[in-house]
Tab-separated table of C-alpha atoms (C1' of nucleotides) in Angstrom:
chain	number	residue	atom	x	y	z
A	1	UNK	CA	0.000	0.000	0.000
A	2	UNK	CA	1.440	3.332	-1.138
A	3	UNK	CA	0.449	6.389	0.890
A	4	UNK	CA	1.387	9.885	-0.288
A	5	UNK	CA	1.078	13.473	0.860
A	6	UNK	CA	1.030	16.399	-1.548
A	7	UNK	CA	0.518	20.103	-0.906
A	8	UNK	CA	-1.022	20.987	-4.264
A	9	UNK	CA	-1.254	24.772	-3.765
A	10	UNK	CA	-4.665	25.084	-5.417
A	11	UNK	CA	-6.433	21.857	-6.363
A	12	UNK	CA	-8.296	23.318	-9.345
A	13	UNK	CA	-5.412	25.332	-10.742
A	14	UNK	CA	-3.198	22.234	-10.443
A	15	UNK	CA	-5.728	19.637	-11.538
A	16	UNK	CA	-3.894	18.625	-14.759
A	17	UNK	CA	-0.576	18.189	-12.926
A	18	UNK	CA	-2.294	16.365	-10.057
A	19	UNK	CA	-4.004	13.928	-12.445
A	20	UNK	CA	-0.748	13.339	-14.331
A	21	UNK	CA	1.073	12.578	-11.091
A	22	UNK	CA	-1.711	10.222	-9.908
A	23	UNK	CA	-1.526	8.290	-13.198
A	24	UNK	CA	2.253	8.034	-12.961
A	25	UNK	CA	2.700	7.349	-9.244
A	26	UNK	CA	-0.504	5.344	-8.676
A	27	UNK	CA	-0.659	5.897	-4.909
A	28	UNK	CA	-3.326	3.937	-3.006
A	29	UNK	CA	-4.060	6.804	-0.641
A	30	UNK	CA	-3.259	10.504	-0.971
A	31	UNK	CA	-3.378	13.381	1.496
A	32	UNK	CA	-3.847	16.728	-0.234
A	33	UNK	CA	-3.312	20.138	1.340
A	34	UNK	CA	-3.936	23.731	0.319
A	35	UNK	CA	-6.950	22.965	-1.833
A	36	UNK	CA	-7.764	26.703	-1.876
A	37	UNK	CA	-11.288	25.731	-2.864
A	38	UNK	CA	-14.639	25.621	-1.045
A	39	UNK	CA	-16.437	22.279	-0.707
A	40	UNK	CA	-18.625	22.841	-3.756
A	41	UNK	CA	-15.622	23.413	-6.007
A	42	UNK	CA	-13.673	20.298	-5.078
A	43	UNK	CA	-13.018	18.386	-8.357
A	44	UNK	CA	-14.570	15.120	-7.161
A	45	UNK	CA	-15.875	14.094	-10.594
A	46	UNK	CA	-12.479	14.436	-12.291
A	47	UNK	CA	-10.805	12.461	-9.506
A	48	UNK	CA	-13.467	9.761	-9.649
A	49	UNK	CA	-12.897	9.487	-13.398
A	50	UNK	CA	-9.193	9.010	-12.602
A	51	UNK	CA	-10.147	6.127	-10.299
A	52	UNK	CA	-10.068	7.849	-6.919
A	53	UNK	CA	-12.719	8.130	-4.264
A	54	UNK	CA	-12.374	11.204	-2.064
A	55	UNK	CA	-13.417	12.964	1.100
A	56	UNK	CA	-12.632	16.647	1.548
A	57	UNK	CA	-12.775	19.575	3.928
A	58	UNK	CA	-12.639	22.704	1.826
A	59	UNK	CA	-12.433	26.424	2.434
A	60	UNK	CA	-12.585	29.408	0.131
A	61	UNK	CA	-9.215	30.893	-0.861
A	62	UNK	CA	-7.027	29.303	1.824
A	63	UNK	CA	-6.256	25.989	3.491
A	64	UNK	CA	-8.414	22.978	2.620
A	65	UNK	CA	-7.484	19.278	2.915
A	66	UNK	CA	-8.642	16.079	1.231
A	67	UNK	CA	-8.034	12.337	1.285
A	68	UNK	CA	-8.099	10.201	-1.873
A	69	UNK	CA	-8.244	6.413	-2.183
A	70	UNK	CA	-7.623	4.479	-5.380
A	71	UNK	CA	-10.487	2.214	-6.368
A	72	UNK	CA	-12.480	2.802	-3.206
A	73	UNK	CA	-14.056	5.376	-0.948
A	74	UNK	CA	-12.127	6.602	2.106
A	75	UNK	CA	-14.155	5.988	5.271
A	76	UNK	CA	-14.414	9.442	6.803
A	77	UNK	CA	-13.807	9.540	10.549
A	78	UNK	CA	-13.586	13.295	11.165
A	79	UNK	CA	-13.108	16.778	9.764
A	80	UNK	CA	-11.114	18.902	12.173
A	81	UNK	CA	-9.968	17.477	15.505
A	82	UNK	CA	-11.105	17.956	19.104
A	83	UNK	CA	-9.261	20.833	20.707
A	84	UNK	CA	-8.369	22.616	17.458
A	85	UNK	CA	-7.913	26.259	18.531
A	86	UNK	CA	-9.001	27.501	15.078
A	87	UNK	CA	-11.702	25.088	13.913
A	88	UNK	CA	-12.921	27.588	11.313
A	89	UNK	CA	-9.765	26.868	9.283
A	90	UNK	CA	-9.928	23.612	7.299
A	91	UNK	CA	-6.641	22.025	8.320
A	92	UNK	CA	-7.420	18.413	9.178
A	93	UNK	CA	-9.343	15.505	7.713
A	94	UNK	CA	-9.131	11.876	8.737
A	95	UNK	CA	-10.331	8.658	7.131
A	96	UNK	CA	-9.676	4.925	7.126
A	97	UNK	CA	-8.271	3.403	3.946
A	98	UNK	CA	-7.428	-0.274	3.661
A	99	UNK	CA	-7.243	-0.841	7.397
A	100	UNK	CA	-5.057	2.193	8.110
A	101	UNK	CA	-6.323	5.342	9.791
A	102	UNK	CA	-4.929	8.311	7.882
A	103	UNK	CA	-4.852	11.848	9.216
A	104	UNK	CA	-4.218	14.564	6.628
A	105	UNK	CA	-3.021	17.840	8.091
A	106	UNK	CA	-2.010	21.318	7.084
A	107	UNK	CA	-0.329	23.096	9.977
A	108	UNK	CA	-0.305	26.913	10.110
A	109	UNK	CA	2.651	28.614	8.449
A	110	UNK	CA	3.178	30.998	11.371
A	111	UNK	CA	4.903	33.865	9.585
A	112	UNK	CA	5.755	36.576	10.268
A	113	UNK	CA	7.894	35.607	13.224
A	114	UNK	CA	7.635	36.723	15.936
A	115	UNK	CA	3.998	37.679	16.378
A	116	UNK	CA	0.430	36.489	16.868
A	117	UNK	CA	0.469	34.295	13.787
A	118	UNK	CA	3.492	32.425	15.126
A	119	UNK	CA	1.807	32.083	18.516
A	120	UNK	CA	-1.242	30.625	16.752
A	121	UNK	CA	0.990	28.134	14.983
A	122	UNK	CA	2.442	26.922	18.284
A	123	UNK	CA	-1.050	26.663	19.786
A	124	UNK	CA	-2.224	24.596	16.829
A	125	UNK	CA	0.808	22.271	16.982
A	126	UNK	CA	0.323	21.785	20.727
A	127	UNK	CA	-3.356	20.938	20.312
A	128	UNK	CA	-2.592	18.625	17.428
A	129	UNK	CA	0.103	16.899	19.480
A	130	UNK	CA	-2.388	16.253	22.255
A	131	UNK	CA	-4.895	14.814	19.790
A	132	UNK	CA	-2.166	12.650	18.202
A	133	UNK	CA	-1.215	11.288	21.619
A	134	UNK	CA	-4.778	10.067	22.004
A	135	UNK	CA	-4.557	8.249	18.679
A	136	UNK	CA	-1.347	6.532	19.777
A	137	UNK	CA	-3.019	5.360	22.963
A	138	UNK	CA	-5.601	3.453	20.907
A	139	UNK	CA	-2.834	1.300	19.421
A	140	UNK	CA	-4.393	1.251	15.945
A	141	UNK	CA	-2.335	1.691	12.739
A	142	UNK	CA	-2.193	5.415	12.000
A	143	UNK	CA	-0.392	7.625	9.480
A	144	UNK	CA	-0.354	11.370	10.118
A	145	UNK	CA	0.722	12.911	6.845
A	146	UNK	CA	0.823	16.431	5.577
A	147	UNK	CA	2.445	19.822	5.528
A	148	UNK	CA	3.686	20.355	9.083
A	149	UNK	CA	5.291	23.680	8.171
A	150	UNK	CA	8.289	22.726	10.329
A	151	UNK	CA	11.864	22.186	9.135
A	152	UNK	CA	12.764	19.637	11.833
A	153	UNK	CA	16.550	20.200	11.914
A	154	UNK	CA	19.215	22.245	10.097
A	155	UNK	CA	19.915	19.142	7.991
A	156	UNK	CA	16.413	19.476	6.530
A	157	UNK	CA	17.343	22.841	5.019
A	158	UNK	CA	19.463	23.739	1.978
A	159	UNK	CA	21.902	25.676	4.127
A	160	UNK	CA	22.089	25.387	7.912
A	161	UNK	CA	21.312	28.755	9.399
A	162	UNK	CA	19.392	30.030	6.365
A	163	UNK	CA	16.008	31.746	6.833
A	164	UNK	CA	16.788	32.130	10.540
A	165	UNK	CA	13.951	34.628	11.019
A	166	UNK	CA	11.366	32.301	9.459
A	167	UNK	CA	8.634	30.623	11.485
A	168	UNK	CA	9.474	27.224	9.964
A	169	UNK	CA	12.855	26.933	11.715
A	170	UNK	CA	12.145	28.470	15.135
A	171	UNK	CA	13.193	26.342	18.136
A	172	UNK	CA	9.640	26.305	19.543
A	173	UNK	CA	8.231	24.960	16.270
A	174	UNK	CA	10.991	22.365	16.051
A	175	UNK	CA	10.352	21.367	19.650
A	176	UNK	CA	6.675	20.742	18.876
A	177	UNK	CA	7.640	18.448	16.014
A	178	UNK	CA	10.339	16.716	18.064
A	179	UNK	CA	7.772	16.098	20.799
A	180	UNK	CA	5.610	14.158	18.352
A	181	UNK	CA	8.542	11.946	17.370
A	182	UNK	CA	9.596	11.537	21.000
A	183	UNK	CA	6.129	10.279	21.897
A	184	UNK	CA	6.465	7.410	19.426
A	185	UNK	CA	5.599	8.751	15.982
A	186	UNK	CA	8.106	7.543	13.383
A	187	UNK	CA	9.346	10.172	10.903
A	188	UNK	CA	9.241	7.722	7.991
A	189	UNK	CA	11.390	9.457	5.390
A	190	UNK	CA	14.080	10.490	7.851
A	191	UNK	CA	14.070	6.931	9.226
A	192	UNK	CA	14.506	5.495	5.719
A	193	UNK	CA	17.063	8.091	4.605
A	194	UNK	CA	19.123	9.305	7.582
A	195	UNK	CA	21.811	10.783	5.297
A	196	UNK	CA	19.743	12.428	2.539
A	197	UNK	CA	18.021	15.818	2.925
A	198	UNK	CA	14.768	14.636	1.285
A	199	UNK	CA	13.476	18.126	0.539
A	200	UNK	CA	9.761	18.434	-0.213
A	201	UNK	CA	9.477	22.187	-0.842
A	202	UNK	CA	11.335	24.703	-2.986
A	203	UNK	CA	9.951	28.222	-3.162
A	204	UNK	CA	9.122	29.946	-6.420
A	205	UNK	CA	11.741	32.647	-5.854
A	206	UNK	CA	15.284	32.805	-7.144
A	207	UNK	CA	15.232	29.565	-9.138
A	208	UNK	CA	15.146	27.709	-5.838
A	209	UNK	CA	14.336	24.329	-7.380
A	210	UNK	CA	16.984	24.539	-10.105
A	211	UNK	CA	19.537	25.376	-7.391
A	212	UNK	CA	18.088	22.768	-5.011
A	213	UNK	CA	17.518	25.354	-2.302
A	214	UNK	CA	14.817	23.285	-0.681
A	215	UNK	CA	13.513	22.287	2.695
A	216	UNK	CA	11.802	19.258	4.200
A	217	UNK	CA	8.457	20.303	5.651
A	218	UNK	CA	6.026	17.619	4.444
A	219	UNK	CA	6.167	14.594	6.708
A	220	UNK	CA	4.610	11.167	7.168
A	221	UNK	CA	4.517	10.177	10.840
A	222	UNK	CA	3.762	6.529	11.549
A	223	UNK	CA	2.332	4.860	14.619
A	224	UNK	CA	4.438	1.877	15.798
A	225	UNK	CA	2.103	-0.643	14.151
A	226	UNK	CA	2.609	1.034	10.770
A	227	UNK	CA	6.318	1.712	11.269
A	228	UNK	CA	6.863	-2.024	11.736
A	229	UNK	CA	5.483	-2.546	8.223
A	230	UNK	CA	7.418	0.264	6.503
A	231	UNK	CA	8.861	-1.050	3.230
A	232	UNK	CA	9.996	2.057	1.374
A	233	UNK	CA	9.399	5.681	0.562
A	234	UNK	CA	10.554	8.719	-1.318
A	235	UNK	CA	9.908	12.171	-2.721
A	236	UNK	CA	8.717	12.651	-6.302
A	237	UNK	CA	11.034	15.533	-7.102
A	238	UNK	CA	10.236	15.388	-10.825
A	239	UNK	CA	6.695	16.550	-10.030
A	240	UNK	CA	8.146	19.795	-8.667
A	241	UNK	CA	9.997	20.340	-11.929
A	242	UNK	CA	6.900	19.995	-14.113
A	243	UNK	CA	5.430	23.064	-15.803
A	244	UNK	CA	2.808	24.698	-13.587
A	245	UNK	CA	3.881	22.704	-10.542
A	246	UNK	CA	3.019	23.308	-6.924
A	247	UNK	CA	5.938	24.606	-4.873
A	248	UNK	CA	5.830	21.285	-2.988
A	249	UNK	CA	6.656	17.784	-4.241
A	250	UNK	CA	4.728	14.651	-3.227
A	251	UNK	CA	6.245	12.533	-0.451
A	252	UNK	CA	5.244	8.891	-0.024
A	253	UNK	CA	5.744	5.623	1.769
A	254	UNK	CA	4.986	1.979	1.037
A	255	UNK	CA	3.816	-0.392	3.747
B	1	DA	C1'	16.790	44.944	4.205
B	2	DT	C1'	13.817	43.933	0.616
B	3	DG	C1'	11.701	41.569	-3.155
B	4	DC	C1'	11.744	37.870	-5.946
B	5	DC	C1'	6.922	34.109	-7.518
B	6	DC	C1'	2.351	32.177	-7.238
B	7	DT	C1'	-2.496	31.250	-5.706
B	8	DT	C1'	-7.566	32.672	-5.153
B	9	DG	C1'	-11.336	35.989	-5.033
B	10	DC	C1'	-15.735	39.447	-7.592
B	11	DG	C1'	-10.645	41.418	-8.133
B	12	DT	C1'	-7.968	45.651	-11.617
B	13	DC	C1'	-5.225	44.821	-5.823
B	14	DA	C1'	-5.037	42.197	-1.322
B	15	DA	C1'	-3.746	38.484	1.555
B	16	DG	C1'	-1.410	34.312	2.372
B	17	DG	C1'	2.137	31.443	1.401
B	18	DA	C1'	7.240	29.731	3.515
DNA sequence: ATGCCCTTGCGTCAAGGA
C-alpha cells in the first residue's frame, strides 16, 4: 500500500498536474493540502474518473485538505480534531483506507515571526500533538501525513542557518515536532534516509528548485504498528519540476 | 533589508504562502 502526501497549492489550478502525477505514481491513498477551494468546487468528478474516491474539507481561498483512495471510498472519521484552537480553518481531515487510519493535516505557516500568527501556529501544533497522543493510545495503525510547516533540523534545510527569522525553523516549532517523534511517531522518510536531505518544498523565488535550495516540511509520521510494516518511501522531485507545478513535491511511503 | 513568484477571489489589488 502506497500512501502519499502532496501540498497541491490550489487543487483546481493544479488539476492537470495532479491527475498526471496520480496516473504516474498510482498511490493507493493521498493526502492533499492547500486545496484553496470551497467544498462545492472540489473536483470530485475528475478524480473519480481518474479512479479515486475522495473525502474533503474545503475552504474558500485558503487551506483545505482532502483524502483520496484508489479504487475505493475513504471511510471518513472526522473533519477537524477535538481541541483545534481555530476550527474555522480547514486544516485536518481523517479517514480509514485499507485498514489504516490516515490523518491529513495542514499546519499553520506561522509567519511573520515573531507575532500572533506564530503564537497561533504553536497553539495549533500543541493541540494537534495532544490529539495525536490520544490516537497513539488506541494502538491502531495510524499515518499522520501532511504539511507540518516545520523544518525539523538544520539538515532538513538547503543551508544550515538560512532563513533564521522564518517561522518554519524556530526552536519552539521544532520542539513541537520533536515532541511528536519523541512520543512514538516515526518520521518515515528520515528513518529510511538518515543521510539524505529529502526536501519536499522549494519556493518559487530565485530559481530555488533549479539550485536545489529546498527544505523538508512535508512529513509522514507513523504509529508503531505502521512503522513495523514500513517497506519504502521517497519524494517525487520530478513533479516539482513539471510546468505549472506546486511549490511542494509529493512525499510517499509503502507499507 | 527587501523583493523575488504564485495562488484565489468578484478582483484591476489584497492576503497568504514559507
